[in-house]
Short mmCIF file of C-alpha atoms in Angstrom, two decimals:
data_model
loop_
_atom_site.label_atom_id
_atom_site.label_comp_id
_atom_site.label_asym_id
_atom_site.label_seq_id
_atom_site.Cartn_x
_atom_site.Cartn_y
_atom_site.Cartn_z
CA ASN A 1 14.99 18.16 67.32
CA ILE A 2 12.04 18.24 64.92
CA ARG A 3 10.04 15.95 67.22
CA GLY A 4 10.49 18.47 70.00
CA GLN A 5 9.42 21.38 67.79
CA HIS A 6 6.13 19.63 66.99
CA ASN A 7 5.47 18.04 70.42
CA LEU A 8 5.88 14.51 69.04
CA GLY A 9 8.07 13.24 71.89
CA SER A 10 8.24 9.45 71.80
CA ARG A 11 5.09 9.01 69.68
CA LYS A 12 5.14 6.54 66.78
CA VAL A 13 5.38 8.81 63.74
CA ILE A 14 3.72 7.76 60.49
CA LEU A 15 4.98 9.92 57.64
CA PHE A 16 3.51 10.93 54.28
CA VAL A 17 5.62 13.12 51.97
CA GLY A 18 4.32 14.34 48.62
CA ARG A 19 2.14 16.74 46.73
CA LEU A 20 -1.27 17.03 48.31
CA THR A 21 -3.51 15.92 45.47
CA ARG A 22 -6.26 13.32 45.24
CA ASN A 23 -4.01 11.16 42.99
CA LYS A 24 -1.44 10.95 45.80
CA GLY A 25 -4.14 9.72 48.21
CA PRO A 26 -3.28 11.24 51.60
CA HIS A 27 -7.00 11.53 52.41
CA VAL A 28 -7.19 7.72 52.57
CA LEU A 29 -4.30 7.63 55.05
CA VAL A 30 -6.01 10.26 57.21
CA ARG A 31 -9.21 8.18 57.17
CA SER A 32 -7.21 5.13 58.31
CA MET A 33 -6.38 6.88 61.60
CA TRP A 34 -9.88 6.02 62.89
CA HIS A 35 -8.91 2.33 62.70
CA LEU A 36 -5.45 2.47 64.27
CA ASN A 37 -4.98 0.59 67.53
CA HIS A 38 -2.04 2.72 68.64
CA SER A 39 -3.06 5.73 70.69
CA ASP A 40 0.62 6.75 70.78
CA ALA A 41 0.76 7.23 66.99
CA THR A 42 0.82 10.50 65.08
CA LEU A 43 0.47 11.09 61.35
CA VAL A 44 2.67 13.76 59.77
CA ILE A 45 1.72 14.99 56.30
CA VAL A 46 4.54 16.87 54.56
CA GLY A 47 3.73 18.65 51.31
CA GLY A 48 1.86 21.37 49.56
CA ALA A 49 -0.28 21.83 46.47
CA TRP A 50 2.82 21.88 44.28
CA TYR A 51 6.54 22.40 44.66
CA SER A 52 7.14 25.67 46.54
CA ASP A 53 3.37 26.27 46.66
CA ASN A 54 1.63 26.58 50.01
CA ARG A 55 -1.76 27.74 48.73
CA VAL A 56 -4.69 25.89 50.23
CA SER A 57 -6.57 24.16 47.42
CA ASP A 58 -10.04 22.68 47.93
CA TYR A 59 -8.42 19.27 48.28
CA ILE A 60 -5.93 20.46 50.92
CA ALA A 61 -8.80 22.09 52.84
CA TYR A 62 -10.65 18.76 52.70
CA VAL A 63 -7.61 16.81 54.01
CA ARG A 64 -7.09 19.34 56.81
CA ALA A 65 -10.77 19.17 57.78
CA LEU A 66 -10.54 15.37 57.97
CA ALA A 67 -7.32 15.67 59.98
CA ALA A 68 -8.95 18.07 62.45
CA ARG A 69 -11.56 15.39 63.29
CA SER A 70 -9.04 12.54 63.61
CA PRO A 71 -8.95 10.62 66.89
CA LEU A 72 -5.14 10.71 66.64
CA PRO A 73 -2.96 13.80 66.25
CA ILE A 74 -2.17 14.79 62.68
CA VAL A 75 0.49 17.36 61.81
CA THR A 76 0.31 19.06 58.41
CA THR A 77 3.48 20.97 57.57
CA GLY A 78 2.68 22.47 54.20
CA PHE A 79 5.47 22.66 51.64
CA ILE A 80 8.94 21.88 53.00
CA PRO A 81 12.02 22.70 50.86
CA ALA A 82 13.82 19.65 49.46
CA ASN A 83 16.94 20.38 51.50
CA GLU A 84 14.90 20.08 54.74
CA VAL A 85 12.61 17.11 54.01
CA HIS A 86 15.22 14.63 55.24
CA ARG A 87 14.63 15.92 58.79
CA TRP A 88 11.09 14.53 58.65
CA PHE A 89 12.28 11.18 57.30
CA ASN A 90 14.76 11.00 60.17
CA ALA A 91 12.03 11.78 62.72
CA ALA A 92 9.61 9.13 61.46
CA ASP A 93 9.06 5.48 62.36
CA VAL A 94 7.25 4.35 59.20
CA PHE A 95 6.64 5.90 55.78
CA VAL A 96 3.47 5.55 53.70
CA CYS A 97 3.04 6.23 49.97
CA THR A 98 -0.69 6.31 49.21
CA SER A 99 -0.69 6.79 45.42
CA VAL A 100 -4.08 5.89 43.97
CA TRP A 101 -2.95 6.53 40.38
CA ASN A 102 -0.44 4.53 38.35
CA GLU A 103 2.62 6.21 39.83
CA PRO A 104 5.70 5.53 37.65
CA LEU A 105 7.72 4.90 40.86
CA ALA A 106 7.87 7.69 43.37
CA ARG A 107 11.26 8.96 44.52
CA VAL A 108 9.99 9.07 48.10
CA HIS A 109 10.43 5.30 48.35
CA TYR A 110 14.18 5.71 47.92
CA GLU A 111 14.24 8.60 50.38
CA ALA A 112 12.40 6.52 52.98
CA MET A 113 14.73 3.57 52.49
CA ALA A 114 17.81 5.82 52.65
CA ALA A 115 16.49 7.03 56.02
CA GLY A 116 16.13 3.43 57.21
CA LEU A 117 12.33 3.49 57.33
CA PRO A 118 10.00 0.59 56.66
CA PHE A 119 7.27 1.65 54.26
CA LEU A 120 3.81 0.91 52.94
CA THR A 121 3.13 1.59 49.28
CA THR A 122 0.37 0.86 46.81
CA ALA A 123 0.22 -1.80 44.12
CA ARG A 124 -0.12 0.88 41.46
CA GLY A 125 2.19 1.71 38.59
CA GLY A 126 5.86 1.08 39.31
CA ASN A 127 5.57 1.12 43.11
CA PRO A 128 5.59 -2.69 43.53
CA GLU A 129 9.00 -2.87 41.82
CA ILE A 130 10.73 -1.59 44.96
CA VAL A 131 8.96 -3.85 47.50
CA THR A 132 10.83 -7.04 48.37
CA GLY A 133 8.69 -8.04 51.35
CA GLU A 134 11.72 -7.49 53.56
CA ASN A 135 11.71 -3.70 53.23
CA GLY A 136 8.08 -2.74 52.85
CA VAL A 137 4.44 -3.75 52.61
CA LEU A 138 2.33 -3.62 49.47
CA ILE A 139 -1.21 -2.23 49.79
CA GLN A 140 -3.48 -3.88 47.21
CA ASP A 141 -6.43 -1.47 47.42
CA PRO A 142 -5.06 2.08 47.70
CA GLU A 143 -8.50 3.48 48.45
CA ASP A 144 -9.19 1.25 51.47
CA PRO A 145 -8.33 2.93 54.80
CA LEU A 146 -8.82 -0.40 56.60
CA GLU A 147 -6.01 -2.02 54.61
CA TYR A 148 -3.61 0.78 55.57
CA ALA A 149 -4.72 0.59 59.20
CA GLY A 150 -4.22 -3.18 59.29
CA ALA A 151 -0.71 -2.95 57.87
CA LEU A 152 0.18 -0.05 60.17
CA ASN A 153 -1.23 -1.86 63.21
CA ASP A 154 0.97 -4.86 62.37
CA LEU A 155 4.12 -2.77 61.91
CA LEU A 156 3.57 -0.55 64.94
CA SER A 157 2.89 -3.61 67.10
CA ASP A 158 6.25 -5.12 66.14
CA MET A 159 8.79 -2.30 66.12
CA GLU A 160 11.66 -4.81 65.90
CA ARG A 161 10.25 -6.12 62.60
CA ALA A 162 9.75 -2.53 61.44
CA ARG A 163 13.36 -1.71 62.36
CA LEU A 164 14.66 -4.73 60.41
CA MET A 165 12.57 -3.78 57.38
CA GLY A 166 14.06 -0.28 57.56
CA LEU A 167 17.59 -1.72 57.72
CA ASN A 168 16.88 -3.95 54.73
CA GLY A 169 15.70 -0.94 52.75
CA ARG A 170 18.77 1.05 53.76
CA ARG A 171 21.05 -1.80 52.62
CA MET A 172 19.18 -1.98 49.31
CA VAL A 173 19.78 1.72 48.70
CA GLU A 174 23.45 1.45 49.64
CA ARG A 175 23.97 -1.50 47.28
CA HIS A 176 21.90 -0.48 44.29
CA PHE A 177 21.17 3.25 44.28
CA THR A 178 24.44 5.08 44.75
CA TRP A 179 24.95 8.43 43.06
CA GLU A 180 27.70 6.88 40.95
CA ARG A 181 25.34 4.24 39.57
CA VAL A 182 22.51 6.69 38.93
CA ALA A 183 24.85 9.18 37.19
CA SER A 184 26.42 6.39 35.12
CA GLU A 185 23.05 5.12 33.94
CA ILE A 186 21.83 8.61 33.04
CA LEU A 187 25.07 9.25 31.16
CA GLY A 188 24.60 5.94 29.33
CA VAL A 189 21.16 7.01 28.14
CA TRP A 190 22.51 10.36 26.93
CA GLU A 191 25.40 8.66 25.12
CA GLN A 192 22.97 6.37 23.30
CA ARG A 193 20.99 9.40 22.14
CA LEU A 194 24.06 11.17 20.75
#
């Protein structure tokens, strides 16, 4: 349904979800579109300046200006409420986390895996902890658009491999990240503090 609303049809959808700040790095992903070998690909950038904030910061204006010059279509949605973001994960073919800072470990990785998506993420902060090699690809230089393009070209050229990576991620979430486990671990921390 969401593909139809945004004229995405059967295009290969590359998804970024997050706050639009330089630390999150979506500008690098936009710049990688010049090096993609898949004319049937589209980048979708979901997010705003902050949670519930759709103001256009200087950085967001910069990303949108880059996107407007892209050789491939780029959709920018602005802020999407948390209870609707899953629709974008379900519409995508691959997810990309472009953090250029030492991200503790972004929640979006779990959301992408729960949706059965293969993903690219950066070797910054805690991000590598979630990559097994069977569920995602680790980007060593988060500021290099060519590295993203190379990894995306590989994945988009082998959709069966991408599908299997997505299934592996989904299985990982089902085995290790259930609500019961998360709630139990949080409760354990609180009980230690009391």
